[in-house]
CSV table of C-alpha atoms and ligand atoms in Angstrom, one decimal:
chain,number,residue,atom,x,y,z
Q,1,UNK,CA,-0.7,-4.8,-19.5
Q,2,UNK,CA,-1.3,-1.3,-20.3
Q,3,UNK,CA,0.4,1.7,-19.0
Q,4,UNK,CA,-2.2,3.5,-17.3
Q,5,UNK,CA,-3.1,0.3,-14.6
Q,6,UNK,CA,-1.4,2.5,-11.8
Q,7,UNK,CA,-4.1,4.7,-12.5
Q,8,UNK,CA,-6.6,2.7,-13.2
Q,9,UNK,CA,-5.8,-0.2,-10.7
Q,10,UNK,CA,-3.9,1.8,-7.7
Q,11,UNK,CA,-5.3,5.2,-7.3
Q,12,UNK,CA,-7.9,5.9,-5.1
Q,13,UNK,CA,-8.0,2.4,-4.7
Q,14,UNK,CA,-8.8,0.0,-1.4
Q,15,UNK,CA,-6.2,-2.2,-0.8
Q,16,UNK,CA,-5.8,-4.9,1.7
Q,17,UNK,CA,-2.0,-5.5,3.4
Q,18,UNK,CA,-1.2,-9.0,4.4
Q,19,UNK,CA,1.8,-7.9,7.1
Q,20,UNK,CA,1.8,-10.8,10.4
Q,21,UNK,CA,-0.7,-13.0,8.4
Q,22,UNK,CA,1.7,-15.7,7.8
Q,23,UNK,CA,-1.8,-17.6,6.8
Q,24,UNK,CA,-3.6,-15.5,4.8
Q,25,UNK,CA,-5.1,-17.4,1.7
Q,26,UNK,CA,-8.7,-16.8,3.5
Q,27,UNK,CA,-7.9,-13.4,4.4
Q,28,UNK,CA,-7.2,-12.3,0.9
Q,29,UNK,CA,-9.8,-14.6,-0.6
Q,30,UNK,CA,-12.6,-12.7,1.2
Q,31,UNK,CA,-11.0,-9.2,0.2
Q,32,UNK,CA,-11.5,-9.9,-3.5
Q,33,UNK,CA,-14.9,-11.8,-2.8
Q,34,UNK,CA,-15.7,-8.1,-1.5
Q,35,UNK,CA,-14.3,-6.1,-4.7
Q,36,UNK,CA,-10.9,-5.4,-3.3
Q,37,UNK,CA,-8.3,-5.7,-6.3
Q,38,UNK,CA,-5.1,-4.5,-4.6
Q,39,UNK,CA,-3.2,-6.8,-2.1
Q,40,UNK,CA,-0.2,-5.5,-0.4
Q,41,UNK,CA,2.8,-8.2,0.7
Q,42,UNK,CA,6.8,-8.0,1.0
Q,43,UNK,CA,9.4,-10.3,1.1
Q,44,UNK,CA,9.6,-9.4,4.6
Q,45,UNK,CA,6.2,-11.0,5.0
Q,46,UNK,CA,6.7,-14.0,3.6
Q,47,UNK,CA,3.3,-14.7,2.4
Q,48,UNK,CA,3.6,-13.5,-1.7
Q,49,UNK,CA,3.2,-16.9,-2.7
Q,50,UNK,CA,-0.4,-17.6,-0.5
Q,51,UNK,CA,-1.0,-14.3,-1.8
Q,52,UNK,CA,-0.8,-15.5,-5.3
Q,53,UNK,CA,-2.8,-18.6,-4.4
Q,54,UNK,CA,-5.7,-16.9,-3.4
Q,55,UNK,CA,-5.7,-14.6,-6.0
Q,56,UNK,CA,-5.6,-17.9,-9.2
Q,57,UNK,CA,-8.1,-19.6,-7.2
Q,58,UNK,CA,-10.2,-16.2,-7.1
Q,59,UNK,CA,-9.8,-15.7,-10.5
Q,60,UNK,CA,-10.4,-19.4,-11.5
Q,61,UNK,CA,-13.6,-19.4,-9.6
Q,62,UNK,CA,-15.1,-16.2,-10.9
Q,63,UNK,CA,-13.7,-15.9,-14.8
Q,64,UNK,CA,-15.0,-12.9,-15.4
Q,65,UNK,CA,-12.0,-11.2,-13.1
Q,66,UNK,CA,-9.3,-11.4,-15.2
Q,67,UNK,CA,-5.8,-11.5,-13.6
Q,68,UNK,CA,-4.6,-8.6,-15.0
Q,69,UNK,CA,-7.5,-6.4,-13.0
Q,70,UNK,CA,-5.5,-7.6,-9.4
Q,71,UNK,CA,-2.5,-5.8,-8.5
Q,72,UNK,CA,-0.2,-7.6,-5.9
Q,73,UNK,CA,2.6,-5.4,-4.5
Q,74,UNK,CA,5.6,-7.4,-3.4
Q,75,UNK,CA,8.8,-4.6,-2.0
Q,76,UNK,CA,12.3,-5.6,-1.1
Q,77,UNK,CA,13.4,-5.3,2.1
Q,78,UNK,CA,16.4,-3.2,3.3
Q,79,UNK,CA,18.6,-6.2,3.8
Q,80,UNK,CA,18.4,-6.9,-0.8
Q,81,UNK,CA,18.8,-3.5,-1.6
Q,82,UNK,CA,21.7,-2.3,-3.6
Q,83,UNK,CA,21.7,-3.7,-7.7
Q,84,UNK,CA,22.6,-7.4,-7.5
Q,85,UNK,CA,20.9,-8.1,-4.8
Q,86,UNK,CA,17.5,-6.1,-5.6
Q,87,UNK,CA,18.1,-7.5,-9.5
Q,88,UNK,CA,18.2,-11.4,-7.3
Q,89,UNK,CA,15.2,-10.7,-5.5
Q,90,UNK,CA,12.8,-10.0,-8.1
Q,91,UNK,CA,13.6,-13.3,-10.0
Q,92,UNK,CA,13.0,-15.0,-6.5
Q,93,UNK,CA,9.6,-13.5,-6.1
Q,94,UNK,CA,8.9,-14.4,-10.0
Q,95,UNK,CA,9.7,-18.2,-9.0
Q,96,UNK,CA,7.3,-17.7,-6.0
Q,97,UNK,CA,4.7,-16.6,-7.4
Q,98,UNK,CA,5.5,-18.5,-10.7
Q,99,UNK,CA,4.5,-15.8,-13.0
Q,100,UNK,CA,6.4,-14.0,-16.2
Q,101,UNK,CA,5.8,-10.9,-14.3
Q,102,UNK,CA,5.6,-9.3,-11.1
Q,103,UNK,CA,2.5,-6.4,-10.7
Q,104,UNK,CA,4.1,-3.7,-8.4
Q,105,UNK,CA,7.6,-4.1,-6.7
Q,106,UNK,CA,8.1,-1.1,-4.0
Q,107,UNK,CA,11.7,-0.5,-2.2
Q,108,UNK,CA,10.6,-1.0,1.4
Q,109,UNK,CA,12.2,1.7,2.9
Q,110,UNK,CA,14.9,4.2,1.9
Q,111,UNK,CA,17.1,2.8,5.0
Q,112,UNK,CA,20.6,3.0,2.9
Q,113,UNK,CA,21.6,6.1,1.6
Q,114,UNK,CA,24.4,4.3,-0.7
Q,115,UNK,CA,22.7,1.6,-1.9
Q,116,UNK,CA,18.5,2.9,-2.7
Q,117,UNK,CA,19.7,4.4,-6.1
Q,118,UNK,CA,21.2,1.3,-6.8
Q,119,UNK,CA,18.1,-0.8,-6.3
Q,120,UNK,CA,16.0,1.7,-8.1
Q,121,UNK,CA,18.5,1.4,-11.4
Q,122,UNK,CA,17.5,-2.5,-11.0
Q,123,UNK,CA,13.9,-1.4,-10.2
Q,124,UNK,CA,13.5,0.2,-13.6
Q,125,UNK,CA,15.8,-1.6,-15.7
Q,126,UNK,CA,13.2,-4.5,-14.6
Q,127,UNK,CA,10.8,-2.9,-15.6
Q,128,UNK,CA,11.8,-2.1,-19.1
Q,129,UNK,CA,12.5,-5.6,-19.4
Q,130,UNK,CA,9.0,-6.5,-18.9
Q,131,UNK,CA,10.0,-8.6,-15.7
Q,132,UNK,CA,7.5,-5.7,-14.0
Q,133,UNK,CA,4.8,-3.9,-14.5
Q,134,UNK,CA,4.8,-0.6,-12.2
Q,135,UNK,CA,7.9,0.4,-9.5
Q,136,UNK,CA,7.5,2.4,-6.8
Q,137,UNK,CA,8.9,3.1,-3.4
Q,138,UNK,CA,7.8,3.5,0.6
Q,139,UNK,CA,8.2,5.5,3.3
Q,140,UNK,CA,9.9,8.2,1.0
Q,141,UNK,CA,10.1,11.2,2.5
Q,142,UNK,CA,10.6,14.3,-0.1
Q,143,UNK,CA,14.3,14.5,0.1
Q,144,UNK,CA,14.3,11.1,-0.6
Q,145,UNK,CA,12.3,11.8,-4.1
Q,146,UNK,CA,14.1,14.2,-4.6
Q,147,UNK,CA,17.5,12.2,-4.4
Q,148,UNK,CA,15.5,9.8,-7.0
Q,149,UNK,CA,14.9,12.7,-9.6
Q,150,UNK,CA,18.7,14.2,-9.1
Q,151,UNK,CA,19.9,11.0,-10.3
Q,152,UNK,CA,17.8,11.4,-14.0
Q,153,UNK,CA,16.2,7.7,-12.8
Q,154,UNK,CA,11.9,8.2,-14.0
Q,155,UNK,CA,10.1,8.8,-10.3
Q,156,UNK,CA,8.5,5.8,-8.6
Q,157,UNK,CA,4.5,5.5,-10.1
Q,158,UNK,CA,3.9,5.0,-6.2
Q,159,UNK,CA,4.9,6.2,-2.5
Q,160,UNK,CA,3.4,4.0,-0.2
Q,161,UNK,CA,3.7,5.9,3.3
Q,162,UNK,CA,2.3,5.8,6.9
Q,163,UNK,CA,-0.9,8.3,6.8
Q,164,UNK,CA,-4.2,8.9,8.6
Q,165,UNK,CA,-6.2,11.9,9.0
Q,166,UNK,CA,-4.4,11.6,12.3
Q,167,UNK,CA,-1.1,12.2,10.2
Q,168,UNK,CA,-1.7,13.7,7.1
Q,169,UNK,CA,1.2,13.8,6.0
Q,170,UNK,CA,0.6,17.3,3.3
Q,171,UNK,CA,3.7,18.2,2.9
Q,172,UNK,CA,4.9,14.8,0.7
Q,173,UNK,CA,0.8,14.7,-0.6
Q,174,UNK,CA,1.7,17.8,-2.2
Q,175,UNK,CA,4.8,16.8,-3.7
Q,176,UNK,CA,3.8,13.6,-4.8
Q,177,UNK,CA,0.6,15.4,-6.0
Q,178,UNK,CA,2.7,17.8,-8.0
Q,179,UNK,CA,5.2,14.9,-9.4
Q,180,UNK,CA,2.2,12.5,-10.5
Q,181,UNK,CA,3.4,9.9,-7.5
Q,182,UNK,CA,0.2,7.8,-6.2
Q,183,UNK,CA,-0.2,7.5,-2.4
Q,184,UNK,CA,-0.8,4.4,-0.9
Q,185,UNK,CA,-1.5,4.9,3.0
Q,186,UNK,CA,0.0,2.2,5.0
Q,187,UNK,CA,-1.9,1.7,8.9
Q,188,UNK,CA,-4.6,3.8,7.4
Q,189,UNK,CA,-7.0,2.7,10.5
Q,190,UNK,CA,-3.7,3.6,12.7
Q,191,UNK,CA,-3.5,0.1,13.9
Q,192,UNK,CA,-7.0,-0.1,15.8
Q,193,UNK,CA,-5.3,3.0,18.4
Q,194,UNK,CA,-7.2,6.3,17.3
Q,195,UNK,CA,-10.8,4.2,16.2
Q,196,UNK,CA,-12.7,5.3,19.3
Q,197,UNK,CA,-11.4,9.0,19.0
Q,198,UNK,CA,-14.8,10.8,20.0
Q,199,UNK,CA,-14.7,13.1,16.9
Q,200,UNK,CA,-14.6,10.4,14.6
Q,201,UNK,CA,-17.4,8.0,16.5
Q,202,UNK,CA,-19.4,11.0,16.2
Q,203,UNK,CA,-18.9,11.2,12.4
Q,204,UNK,CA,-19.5,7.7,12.3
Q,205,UNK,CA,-22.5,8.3,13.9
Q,206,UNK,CA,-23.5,10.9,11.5
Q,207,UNK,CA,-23.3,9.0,8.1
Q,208,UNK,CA,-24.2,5.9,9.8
Q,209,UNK,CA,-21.1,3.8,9.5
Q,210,UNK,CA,-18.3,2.2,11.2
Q,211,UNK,CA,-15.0,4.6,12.5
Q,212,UNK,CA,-12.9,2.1,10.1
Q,213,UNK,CA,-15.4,3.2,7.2
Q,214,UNK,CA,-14.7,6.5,8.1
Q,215,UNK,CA,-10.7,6.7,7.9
Q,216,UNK,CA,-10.7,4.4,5.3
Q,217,UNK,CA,-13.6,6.9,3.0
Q,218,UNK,CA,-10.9,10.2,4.3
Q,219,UNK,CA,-8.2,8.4,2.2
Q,220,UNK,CA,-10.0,7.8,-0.6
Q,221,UNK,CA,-11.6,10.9,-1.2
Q,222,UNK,CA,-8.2,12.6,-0.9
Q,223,UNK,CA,-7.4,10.1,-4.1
Q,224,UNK,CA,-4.8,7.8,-1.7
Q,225,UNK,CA,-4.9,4.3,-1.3
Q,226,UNK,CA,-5.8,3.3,2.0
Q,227,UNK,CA,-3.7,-0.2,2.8
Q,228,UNK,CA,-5.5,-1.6,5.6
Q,229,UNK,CA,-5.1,-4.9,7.0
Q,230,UNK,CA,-7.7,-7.1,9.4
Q,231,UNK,CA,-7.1,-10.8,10.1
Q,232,UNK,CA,-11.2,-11.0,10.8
Q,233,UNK,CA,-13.3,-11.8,7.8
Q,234,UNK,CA,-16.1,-9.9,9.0
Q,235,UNK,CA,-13.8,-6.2,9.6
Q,236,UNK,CA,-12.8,-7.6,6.0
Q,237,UNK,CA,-16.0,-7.2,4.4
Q,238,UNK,CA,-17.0,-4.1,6.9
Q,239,UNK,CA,-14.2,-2.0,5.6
Q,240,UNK,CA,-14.5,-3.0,1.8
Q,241,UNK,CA,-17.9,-1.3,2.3
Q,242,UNK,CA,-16.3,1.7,2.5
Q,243,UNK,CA,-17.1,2.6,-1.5
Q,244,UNK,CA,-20.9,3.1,-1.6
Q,245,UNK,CA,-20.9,6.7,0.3
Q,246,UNK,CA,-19.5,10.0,0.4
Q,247,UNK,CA,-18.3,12.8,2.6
Q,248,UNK,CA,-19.1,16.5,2.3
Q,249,UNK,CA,-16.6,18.8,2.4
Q,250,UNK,CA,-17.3,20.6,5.7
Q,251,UNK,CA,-16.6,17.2,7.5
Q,252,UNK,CA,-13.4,16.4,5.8
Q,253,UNK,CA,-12.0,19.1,6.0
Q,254,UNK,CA,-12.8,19.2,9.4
Q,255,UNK,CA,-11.4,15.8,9.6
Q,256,UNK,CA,-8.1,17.6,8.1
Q,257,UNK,CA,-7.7,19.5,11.3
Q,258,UNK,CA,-7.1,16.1,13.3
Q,259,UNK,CA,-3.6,16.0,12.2
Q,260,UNK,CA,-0.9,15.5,15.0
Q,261,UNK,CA,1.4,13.6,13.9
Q,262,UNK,CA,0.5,10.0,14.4
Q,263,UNK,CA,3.0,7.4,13.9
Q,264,UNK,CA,1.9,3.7,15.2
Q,265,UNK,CA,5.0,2.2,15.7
Q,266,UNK,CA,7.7,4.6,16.6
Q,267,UNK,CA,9.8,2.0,16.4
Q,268,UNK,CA,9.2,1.9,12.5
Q,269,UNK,CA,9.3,5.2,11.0
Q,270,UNK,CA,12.1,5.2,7.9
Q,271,UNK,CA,10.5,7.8,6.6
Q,272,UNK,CA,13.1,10.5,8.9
Q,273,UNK,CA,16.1,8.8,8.2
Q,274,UNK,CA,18.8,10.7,6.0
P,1,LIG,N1,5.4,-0.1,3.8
P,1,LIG,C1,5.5,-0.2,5.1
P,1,LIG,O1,6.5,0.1,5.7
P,1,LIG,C2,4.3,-0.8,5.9
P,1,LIG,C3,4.3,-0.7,7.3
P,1,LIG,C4,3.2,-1.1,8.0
P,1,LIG,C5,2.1,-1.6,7.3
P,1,LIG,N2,2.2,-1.7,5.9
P,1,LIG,C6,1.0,-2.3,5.2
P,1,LIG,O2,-0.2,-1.7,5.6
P,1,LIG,C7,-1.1,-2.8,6.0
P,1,LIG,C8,-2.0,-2.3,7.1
P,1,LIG,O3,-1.3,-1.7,8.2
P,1,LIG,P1,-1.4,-2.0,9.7
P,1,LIG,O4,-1.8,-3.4,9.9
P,1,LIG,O5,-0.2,-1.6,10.3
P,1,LIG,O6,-2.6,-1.1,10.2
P,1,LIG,P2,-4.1,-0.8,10.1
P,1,LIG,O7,-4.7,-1.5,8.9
P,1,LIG,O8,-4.3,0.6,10.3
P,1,LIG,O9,-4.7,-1.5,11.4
P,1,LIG,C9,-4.9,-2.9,11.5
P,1,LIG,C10,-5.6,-3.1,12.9
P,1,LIG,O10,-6.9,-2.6,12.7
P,1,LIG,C11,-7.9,-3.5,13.2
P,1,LIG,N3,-9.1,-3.4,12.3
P,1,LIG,C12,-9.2,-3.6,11.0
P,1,LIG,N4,-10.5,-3.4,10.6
P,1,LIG,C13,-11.2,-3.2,11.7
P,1,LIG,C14,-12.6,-2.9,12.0
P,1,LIG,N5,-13.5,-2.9,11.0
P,1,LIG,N6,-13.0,-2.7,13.2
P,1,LIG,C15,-12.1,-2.7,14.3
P,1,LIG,N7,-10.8,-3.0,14.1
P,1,LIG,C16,-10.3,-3.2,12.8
P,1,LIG,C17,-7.2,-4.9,13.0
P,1,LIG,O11,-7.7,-5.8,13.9
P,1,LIG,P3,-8.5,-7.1,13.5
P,1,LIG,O12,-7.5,-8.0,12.8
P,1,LIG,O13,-9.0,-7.6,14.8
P,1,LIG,O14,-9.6,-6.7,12.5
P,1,LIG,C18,-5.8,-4.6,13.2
P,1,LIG,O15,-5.5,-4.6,14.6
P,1,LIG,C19,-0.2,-3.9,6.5
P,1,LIG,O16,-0.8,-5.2,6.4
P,1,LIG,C20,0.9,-3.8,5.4
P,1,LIG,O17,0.4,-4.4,4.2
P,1,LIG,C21,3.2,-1.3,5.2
């Protein structure tokens, strides 16, 4: 595995989350039918191994996408974190998936102050052991990246963070922009609750495409990964067709302007916490 797959395989990249799809073999079958090569699962999900299933029998069926060309993120939920337990979790996931190696392991959320640096010690101790092949972290707010750096660990190769052009989130693009930290946008299509916002049906309108098309495109041509997630197999293939067009500037910038604030689920927003 080379070094530069976060680059290669993660930035700017459509990805395809598997969150409430306890089933979701078909699901994720059909993203890589339609050229999507990242596939987002937890622990918490409890769907890694279907996850890994679709994605042998993908490759098996078409042999010219090798393996190695399909990232699936796996993170570990605030109830493992701390060294053991974070150290225990990766080898459970291995037997899971029943690989030598795991692709991308994110911390899920930076929920305990005493116990994150912990897990990120186990993270890239991990990963210098070849166990896996890029670490990163989610909802991480600065301070929290900044705590990473203080404690002379290497920064996470990924933040994976709540963000829309509803919720742009600059201040922490800038950072991780600064720090060479790839944003993945988690809700990118803010959970089907802003997609019949007139300004962006009307931009739909314009370039002829679909409002999920357009908040998907927004992401990617501010180089983040948008993370979106559809249990139809029609949106599926709808919103993997968000590669073959661009934006001009005036409208994304425009876009830009729609900022305020969004969160979808209050109720899940680590991102504040100390
Ligand atoms: N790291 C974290 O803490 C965290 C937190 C939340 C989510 N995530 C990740 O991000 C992924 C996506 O997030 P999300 O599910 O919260 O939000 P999302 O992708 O913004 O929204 C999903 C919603 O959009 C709808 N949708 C998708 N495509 C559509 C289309 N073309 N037309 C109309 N509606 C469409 C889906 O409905 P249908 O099923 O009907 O298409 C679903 O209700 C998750 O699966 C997970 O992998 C990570």
């Amino acid at each position: 595995m080379n070094l530069s797959k976060d680059t290669l395989y993660c930035r700017s990249q459509l990805g395809f989350g598997v969150y409430q799809l306890k089933e979701c073999y078909e699901q994720v079958y059909t993203a890589l039918l339609s050229g999507i090569r990242l596939i987002d699962s937890a622990i918490s999900y409890r769907n890694e191994r279907e996850c890994e299933r679709a994605i042998q029998d993908f490759c098996t069926n078409h042999p010219y996408v090798k393996r190695d060309e399909i990232t699936l993120v796996t993170k570990i939920p605030d109830s493992l974190q701390g060294f053991d337990r974070t150290w225990k979790a990766v080898f459970q996931s291995l037997r899971r998936v029943d690989r030598p190696s795991l692709d991308m392991v994110l911390i899920h959320s930076p929920k305990w102050p005493e116990r994150r640096t912990e897990s990120w010690r186990a993270l890239v101790k991990l990963k210098e052991e070849g166990f896996i092949q890029e670490i990163g972290v989610s909802n991480y707010n600065i301070h929290h990246l900044e705590e990473i750096a203080a404690s002379k660990l290497p920064l996470p190769a990924v933040n994976q963070i709540e963000l829309s052009t509803f919720n742009s989130r600059q201040e922490i693009q800038k950072y991780c922009s600064a720090h060479g930290i790839a944003l993945m946008a988690f809700s990118p299509l803010t959970t089907g609750q802003r997609l019949d916002d007139n300004r962006l049906l009307d931009l739909a309108a314009k370039y002829k495409r679909t409002p999920s098309q357009i908040l998907l495109r927004y992401c990617l041509e501010r180089n983040i990964s948008p993370i979106f997630k559809s249990e139809k197999l029609d949106h599926i293939v709808e919103n993997a067709n968000c590669k073959d067009f661009q934006m001009n500037s005036k409208d994304l910038a425009w876009m830009a302007t729609w900022d305020e604030g969004f969160i979808s689920k209050p109720s899940w927003n680590p991102i504040i916490l100390p």
